[in-house]
Amino acid sequence: MILIDGKKVAAELREELKQEVFNLKSKYNKVPGLTVILIGEDPPSKIYVRNKEKSANEVGLKSEIIKYPDSVDEKTVLDKIYELNKDETISGILVQLPLPKHINKQKVIEAILPEKDVDGFHPMNVGNLSSGYESSIPCTPLGCYLLIKKIEPNLNGKKAVVVGRSNLNGKPMTQLLLKENCTVTITHSKTKDLKGECLKGDIIVAAVGIPELVKGDWVKKDAIVIDVGINKTEKGIVGDVAFEEVSKVAKALTPVPGGVGPMTIACLLKNTIECFKRSVKL
Ligand code: NAP
């Protein structure tokens, strides 16, 4: 079984991006800029944002965090986004989710210029992705996609099963696999016979949030299994896939932690650079 080393693939990607930033700087005398807006004191959000800034600096991007207290009003956040939209030194804007209840997530997402939407959540980018046009692609599914392609470069005609239909993971993952000519089944909490559906998959991507939901006898021999889940349990952080059992049947499997997680931030940096490149019309 191939243990898919997301840390290693993410480090390789960051090296490539570092070189790309260097080349862009030589050519344009400017570097892509990423601004992250962080609202409130949610501990995981603070860690994610710190890691995003660290990684952005590592590859040579210009990065900035704008922090607001939980009590900030919606207008202040929206006005800041409008200001950043106009700022030519900023290639990508990200508002760290979740947001406090009094701030409308949809309004915030839609305020970001689609060209600067490094998370790929703006309806324009969602629509472009599903139409097969150029767009920002949500970072976690993009990371999953790159890991799958490392194992199997030609996905033509493969049967893929995506477990979970969130806007963040399952839906964009489905679009990416469709674009690669997979036959995709997207499953969710109302799916009848989830085990039977999973057993048909040459590729399974699990993005559910239920510890070790996907069992060893749900997986076809030699399937590629990507585990997006991050679940805190008594035995520590586990994924949505029962790792020990599934590792006995799968051809390749991502560990948790150290699989999909490290790819997410690397893909955010990639998206920022892509936004920059589109803005200078390479
Ligand atoms: P989400 O928005 O809560 O969506 C979960 C999806 O799973 C929903 O579509 C839900 O179906 C489906 N589901 C729930 N119970 C199910 C069941 N018993 N059988 C089949 N499907 C079921 O979650 P998310 O944001 O996509 O996150 C999923 C997991 O990925 C979480 O553990 C999260 O922490 C993790 N995550 C990891 C990363 C990373 O970088 N590695 C990034 C983001 C998220 P319904 O639509 O029918 O409710």
CSV table of C-alpha atoms in Angstrom, one decimal, residues 24-282:
chain,number,residue,atom,x,y,z
A,24,LEU,CA,7.4,36.6,-11.4
A,25,LYS,CA,9.3,39.1,-9.3
A,26,SER,CA,12.1,39.2,-11.8
A,27,LYS,CA,9.7,39.7,-14.6
A,28,TYR,CA,7.2,42.2,-13.1
A,29,ASN,CA,9.2,43.6,-10.2
A,30,LYS,CA,6.3,42.8,-7.9
A,31,VAL,CA,5.1,39.7,-6.0
A,32,PRO,CA,1.6,38.3,-5.4
A,33,GLY,CA,0.0,39.5,-2.2
A,34,LEU,CA,-2.3,37.6,0.1
A,35,THR,CA,-4.5,39.3,2.7
A,36,VAL,CA,-6.3,37.2,5.3
A,37,ILE,CA,-9.1,38.7,7.4
A,38,LEU,CA,-9.5,37.0,10.8
A,39,ILE,CA,-12.5,37.8,13.0
A,40,GLY,CA,-12.7,36.8,16.6
A,41,GLU,CA,-10.7,34.5,18.8
A,42,ASP,CA,-11.6,31.0,17.5
A,43,PRO,CA,-8.4,29.0,18.4
A,44,PRO,CA,-8.3,26.7,15.3
A,45,SER,CA,-8.9,29.7,13.0
A,46,LYS,CA,-6.0,31.6,14.7
A,47,ILE,CA,-3.7,28.6,14.1
A,48,TYR,CA,-4.8,28.2,10.5
A,49,VAL,CA,-4.2,31.9,9.8
A,50,ARG,CA,-0.8,31.9,11.5
A,51,ASN,CA,0.2,28.8,9.4
A,52,LYS,CA,-1.1,30.5,6.2
A,53,GLU,CA,1.0,33.6,6.9
A,54,LYS,CA,4.1,31.5,7.7
A,55,SER,CA,3.8,29.5,4.5
A,56,ALA,CA,3.1,32.6,2.4
A,57,ASN,CA,6.2,34.2,3.7
A,58,GLU,CA,8.2,31.1,3.0
A,59,VAL,CA,7.5,31.1,-0.7
A,60,GLY,CA,8.1,34.9,-0.9
A,61,LEU,CA,4.5,36.2,-1.2
A,62,LYS,CA,3.6,39.5,0.4
A,63,SER,CA,1.2,38.5,3.2
A,64,GLU,CA,-0.9,40.4,5.6
A,65,ILE,CA,-3.4,39.5,8.4
A,66,ILE,CA,-6.1,41.9,9.3
A,67,LYS,CA,-7.7,41.1,12.7
A,68,TYR,CA,-11.0,42.2,14.0
A,69,PRO,CA,-12.6,41.5,17.4
A,70,ASP,CA,-15.8,39.3,17.5
A,71,SER,CA,-17.8,42.4,18.0
A,72,VAL,CA,-16.9,44.0,14.6
A,73,ASP,CA,-19.9,45.0,12.6
A,74,GLU,CA,-20.6,43.6,9.1
A,75,LYS,CA,-20.2,47.0,7.4
A,76,THR,CA,-16.7,47.4,8.6
A,77,VAL,CA,-15.7,44.0,7.2
A,78,LEU,CA,-17.4,44.6,3.9
A,79,ASP,CA,-15.8,48.1,3.5
A,80,LYS,CA,-12.4,46.6,4.2
A,81,ILE,CA,-13.0,44.0,1.5
A,82,TYR,CA,-14.1,46.7,-1.0
A,83,GLU,CA,-10.9,48.6,-0.2
A,84,LEU,CA,-8.8,45.4,-0.7
A,85,ASN,CA,-10.6,44.7,-4.0
A,86,LYS,CA,-9.3,48.0,-5.3
A,87,ASP,CA,-5.7,47.6,-4.0
A,88,GLU,CA,-3.5,46.5,-6.9
A,89,THR,CA,-0.8,45.0,-4.6
A,90,ILE,CA,-3.3,42.4,-3.3
A,91,SER,CA,-3.8,39.4,-5.5
A,92,GLY,CA,-5.8,37.3,-3.1
A,93,ILE,CA,-8.3,37.9,-0.3
A,94,LEU,CA,-9.4,35.3,2.2
A,95,VAL,CA,-11.9,35.7,5.1
A,96,GLN,CA,-11.3,33.0,7.6
A,97,LEU,CA,-14.4,31.0,8.4
A,98,PRO,CA,-16.4,30.5,10.6
A,99,LEU,CA,-17.7,34.0,11.1
A,100,PRO,CA,-19.5,35.3,14.1
A,101,LYS,CA,-23.3,34.8,13.8
A,102,HIS,CA,-24.1,38.5,13.2
A,103,ILE,CA,-22.0,38.6,10.0
A,104,ASN,CA,-23.6,37.1,6.9
A,105,LYS,CA,-21.2,34.6,5.4
A,106,GLN,CA,-22.8,34.8,1.9
A,107,LYS,CA,-22.5,38.6,1.8
A,108,VAL,CA,-18.9,38.4,2.8
A,109,ILE,CA,-18.0,35.8,0.2
A,110,GLU,CA,-19.8,37.7,-2.5
A,111,ALA,CA,-18.1,41.0,-1.6
A,112,ILE,CA,-14.7,39.6,-2.6
A,113,LEU,CA,-13.9,40.3,-6.2
A,114,PRO,CA,-14.1,36.8,-8.0
A,115,GLU,CA,-10.6,37.5,-9.4
A,116,LYS,CA,-9.2,37.8,-5.9
A,117,ASP,CA,-11.3,35.0,-4.3
A,118,VAL,CA,-8.4,32.6,-3.4
A,119,ASP,CA,-10.8,30.2,-1.6
A,120,GLY,CA,-12.9,29.7,-4.7
A,121,PHE,CA,-16.2,30.2,-2.8
A,122,HIS,CA,-17.6,33.1,-4.8
A,123,PRO,CA,-20.6,31.9,-6.8
A,124,MET,CA,-18.9,33.1,-10.0
A,125,ASN,CA,-15.9,30.8,-9.3
A,126,VAL,CA,-18.3,27.9,-8.3
A,127,GLY,CA,-20.2,28.4,-11.6
A,128,ASN,CA,-16.9,28.6,-13.6
A,129,LEU,CA,-15.6,25.4,-12.1
A,130,SER,CA,-18.8,23.5,-12.8
A,131,SER,CA,-18.8,24.8,-16.3
A,132,GLY,CA,-15.3,23.7,-16.8
A,133,TYR,CA,-13.9,27.3,-17.2
A,134,GLU,CA,-10.9,28.8,-15.5
A,135,SER,CA,-11.6,29.6,-11.9
A,136,SER,CA,-10.1,29.6,-8.4
A,137,ILE,CA,-10.6,26.1,-7.0
A,138,PRO,CA,-11.3,25.5,-3.2
A,139,CYS,CA,-8.0,24.7,-1.6
A,140,THR,CA,-8.8,21.4,0.1
A,141,PRO,CA,-10.4,19.6,-2.9
A,142,LEU,CA,-7.6,21.0,-5.1
A,143,GLY,CA,-5.1,19.4,-2.7
A,144,CYS,CA,-6.9,16.1,-2.9
A,145,TYR,CA,-7.0,16.3,-6.7
A,146,LEU,CA,-3.2,16.8,-6.8
A,147,LEU,CA,-2.6,13.9,-4.5
A,148,ILE,CA,-4.8,11.6,-6.6
A,149,LYS,CA,-3.0,12.7,-9.8
A,150,LYS,CA,0.4,11.8,-8.2
A,151,ILE,CA,-0.8,8.2,-7.8
A,152,GLU,CA,-2.9,7.9,-11.0
A,153,PRO,CA,-2.1,10.5,-13.7
A,154,ASN,CA,-4.8,9.2,-16.0
A,155,LEU,CA,-8.2,9.2,-14.4
A,156,ASN,CA,-10.2,8.6,-17.6
A,157,GLY,CA,-13.2,6.4,-17.0
A,158,LYS,CA,-12.4,5.7,-13.4
A,159,LYS,CA,-15.3,5.3,-11.0
A,160,ALA,CA,-15.0,7.9,-8.2
A,161,VAL,CA,-17.2,8.1,-5.1
A,162,VAL,CA,-17.2,11.3,-3.1
A,163,VAL,CA,-18.6,11.0,0.4
A,164,GLY,CA,-20.0,14.3,1.6
A,165,ARG,CA,-21.6,17.1,-0.5
A,166,SER,CA,-20.4,20.3,1.2
A,167,ASN,CA,-19.7,23.4,-0.9
A,168,LEU,CA,-16.2,23.4,0.7
A,169,ASN,CA,-15.2,19.9,-0.2
A,170,GLY,CA,-17.6,17.3,-1.7
A,171,LYS,CA,-19.2,19.4,-4.5
A,172,PRO,CA,-15.9,21.0,-5.9
A,173,MET,CA,-14.2,17.6,-5.6
A,174,THR,CA,-16.9,16.1,-7.7
A,175,GLN,CA,-16.4,18.8,-10.4
A,176,LEU,CA,-12.6,18.2,-10.5
A,177,LEU,CA,-13.1,14.5,-10.9
A,178,LEU,CA,-15.7,15.0,-13.6
A,179,LYS,CA,-13.3,17.2,-15.5
A,180,GLU,CA,-10.8,14.4,-15.4
A,181,ASN,CA,-13.5,12.1,-17.0
A,182,CYS,CA,-14.2,10.1,-13.9
A,183,THR,CA,-17.8,8.7,-13.5
A,184,VAL,CA,-18.6,10.3,-10.2
A,185,THR,CA,-21.1,9.3,-7.5
A,186,ILE,CA,-21.6,12.0,-4.8
A,187,THR,CA,-23.1,10.6,-1.6
A,188,HIS,CA,-24.4,12.2,1.6
A,189,SER,CA,-26.3,11.6,4.8
A,190,LYS,CA,-29.4,10.4,3.0
A,191,THR,CA,-27.6,8.0,0.7
A,192,LYS,CA,-29.0,4.5,0.9
A,193,ASP,CA,-26.4,1.8,1.1
A,194,LEU,CA,-23.3,4.0,1.4
A,195,LYS,CA,-21.2,0.9,1.8
A,196,GLY,CA,-22.4,-0.5,-1.5
A,197,GLU,CA,-21.7,2.9,-3.3
A,198,CYS,CA,-18.2,3.1,-1.8
A,199,LEU,CA,-17.4,-0.5,-2.9
A,200,LYS,CA,-17.9,0.6,-6.6
A,201,GLY,CA,-15.1,3.3,-6.3
A,202,ASP,CA,-11.7,3.1,-7.9
A,203,ILE,CA,-11.3,6.3,-6.0
A,204,ILE,CA,-13.0,7.3,-2.8
A,205,VAL,CA,-12.8,10.8,-1.3
A,206,ALA,CA,-14.3,11.0,2.2
A,207,ALA,CA,-15.2,14.5,3.5
A,208,VAL,CA,-17.8,13.9,6.1
A,209,GLY,CA,-16.6,14.7,9.7
A,210,ILE,CA,-17.5,11.3,11.2
A,211,PRO,CA,-14.5,9.4,12.7
A,212,GLU,CA,-13.6,6.3,10.8
A,213,LEU,CA,-16.9,6.1,8.9
A,214,VAL,CA,-15.4,4.3,5.8
A,215,LYS,CA,-14.5,0.8,6.9
A,216,GLY,CA,-12.1,-1.8,5.3
A,217,ASP,CA,-15.0,-3.8,3.9
A,218,TRP,CA,-16.4,-0.7,2.1
A,219,VAL,CA,-13.3,-0.4,-0.1
A,220,LYS,CA,-12.6,-2.2,-3.3
A,221,LYS,CA,-9.2,-3.8,-3.6
A,222,ASP,CA,-6.6,-1.4,-5.0
A,223,ALA,CA,-8.8,1.7,-4.7
A,224,ILE,CA,-7.2,5.1,-4.0
A,225,VAL,CA,-8.6,6.5,-0.8
A,226,ILE,CA,-8.4,10.1,0.2
A,227,ASP,CA,-9.3,11.1,3.7
A,228,VAL,CA,-10.3,14.7,4.2
A,229,GLY,CA,-11.7,14.3,7.7
A,230,ILE,CA,-10.2,15.8,10.8
A,231,ASN,CA,-11.9,14.5,13.9
A,232,LYS,CA,-10.9,15.0,17.5
A,233,THR,CA,-11.4,11.8,19.4
A,234,GLU,CA,-10.3,10.2,22.7
A,235,LYS,CA,-7.5,8.5,20.8
A,236,GLY,CA,-6.4,11.7,19.1
A,237,ILE,CA,-7.0,13.2,15.7
A,238,VAL,CA,-8.5,10.7,13.2
A,239,GLY,CA,-9.9,10.9,9.8
A,240,ASP,CA,-13.2,9.8,8.2
A,241,VAL,CA,-11.6,6.5,7.1
A,242,ALA,CA,-10.7,3.5,9.3
A,243,PHE,CA,-7.0,3.7,8.5
A,244,GLU,CA,-5.8,0.3,9.7
A,245,GLU,CA,-8.5,-1.7,8.0
A,246,VAL,CA,-8.5,0.3,4.8
A,247,SER,CA,-4.7,0.2,4.5
A,248,LYS,CA,-5.0,-3.6,4.1
A,249,VAL,CA,-7.2,-3.3,0.9
A,250,ALA,CA,-6.4,0.1,-0.7
A,251,LYS,CA,-3.7,0.7,-3.3
A,252,ALA,CA,-3.0,4.1,-1.8
A,253,LEU,CA,-4.3,6.0,1.2
A,254,THR,CA,-3.7,9.4,2.9
A,255,PRO,CA,-2.9,9.4,6.6
A,256,VAL,CA,-4.6,11.8,9.1
A,257,PRO,CA,-2.7,13.9,10.0
A,258,GLY,CA,-0.1,14.4,7.3
A,259,GLY,CA,-2.3,13.7,4.2
A,260,VAL,CA,-4.7,16.2,2.8
A,261,GLY,CA,-4.1,18.8,5.6
A,262,PRO,CA,-0.7,20.1,4.5
A,263,MET,CA,-1.9,20.3,0.9
A,264,THR,CA,-4.7,22.8,1.8
A,265,ILE,CA,-2.3,25.7,2.6
A,266,ALA,CA,0.0,24.9,-0.2
A,267,CYS,CA,-2.9,25.2,-2.6
A,268,LEU,CA,-3.9,28.5,-1.1
A,269,LEU,CA,-0.5,29.8,-2.0
A,270,LYS,CA,-0.9,28.3,-5.5
A,271,ASN,CA,-4.3,30.0,-5.9
A,272,THR,CA,-2.8,33.4,-4.9
A,273,ILE,CA,-0.1,33.0,-7.5
A,274,GLU,CA,-2.7,32.0,-10.1
A,275,CYS,CA,-4.8,35.1,-9.3
A,276,PHE,CA,-1.7,37.3,-9.7
A,277,LYS,CA,-0.9,35.7,-13.0
A,278,ARG,CA,-4.4,36.2,-14.3
A,279,SER,CA,-4.3,39.8,-13.1
A,280,VAL,CA,-1.1,40.5,-15.1
A,281,LYS,CA,-2.6,38.5,-18.0
A,282,LEU,CA,0.2,36.1,-18.6
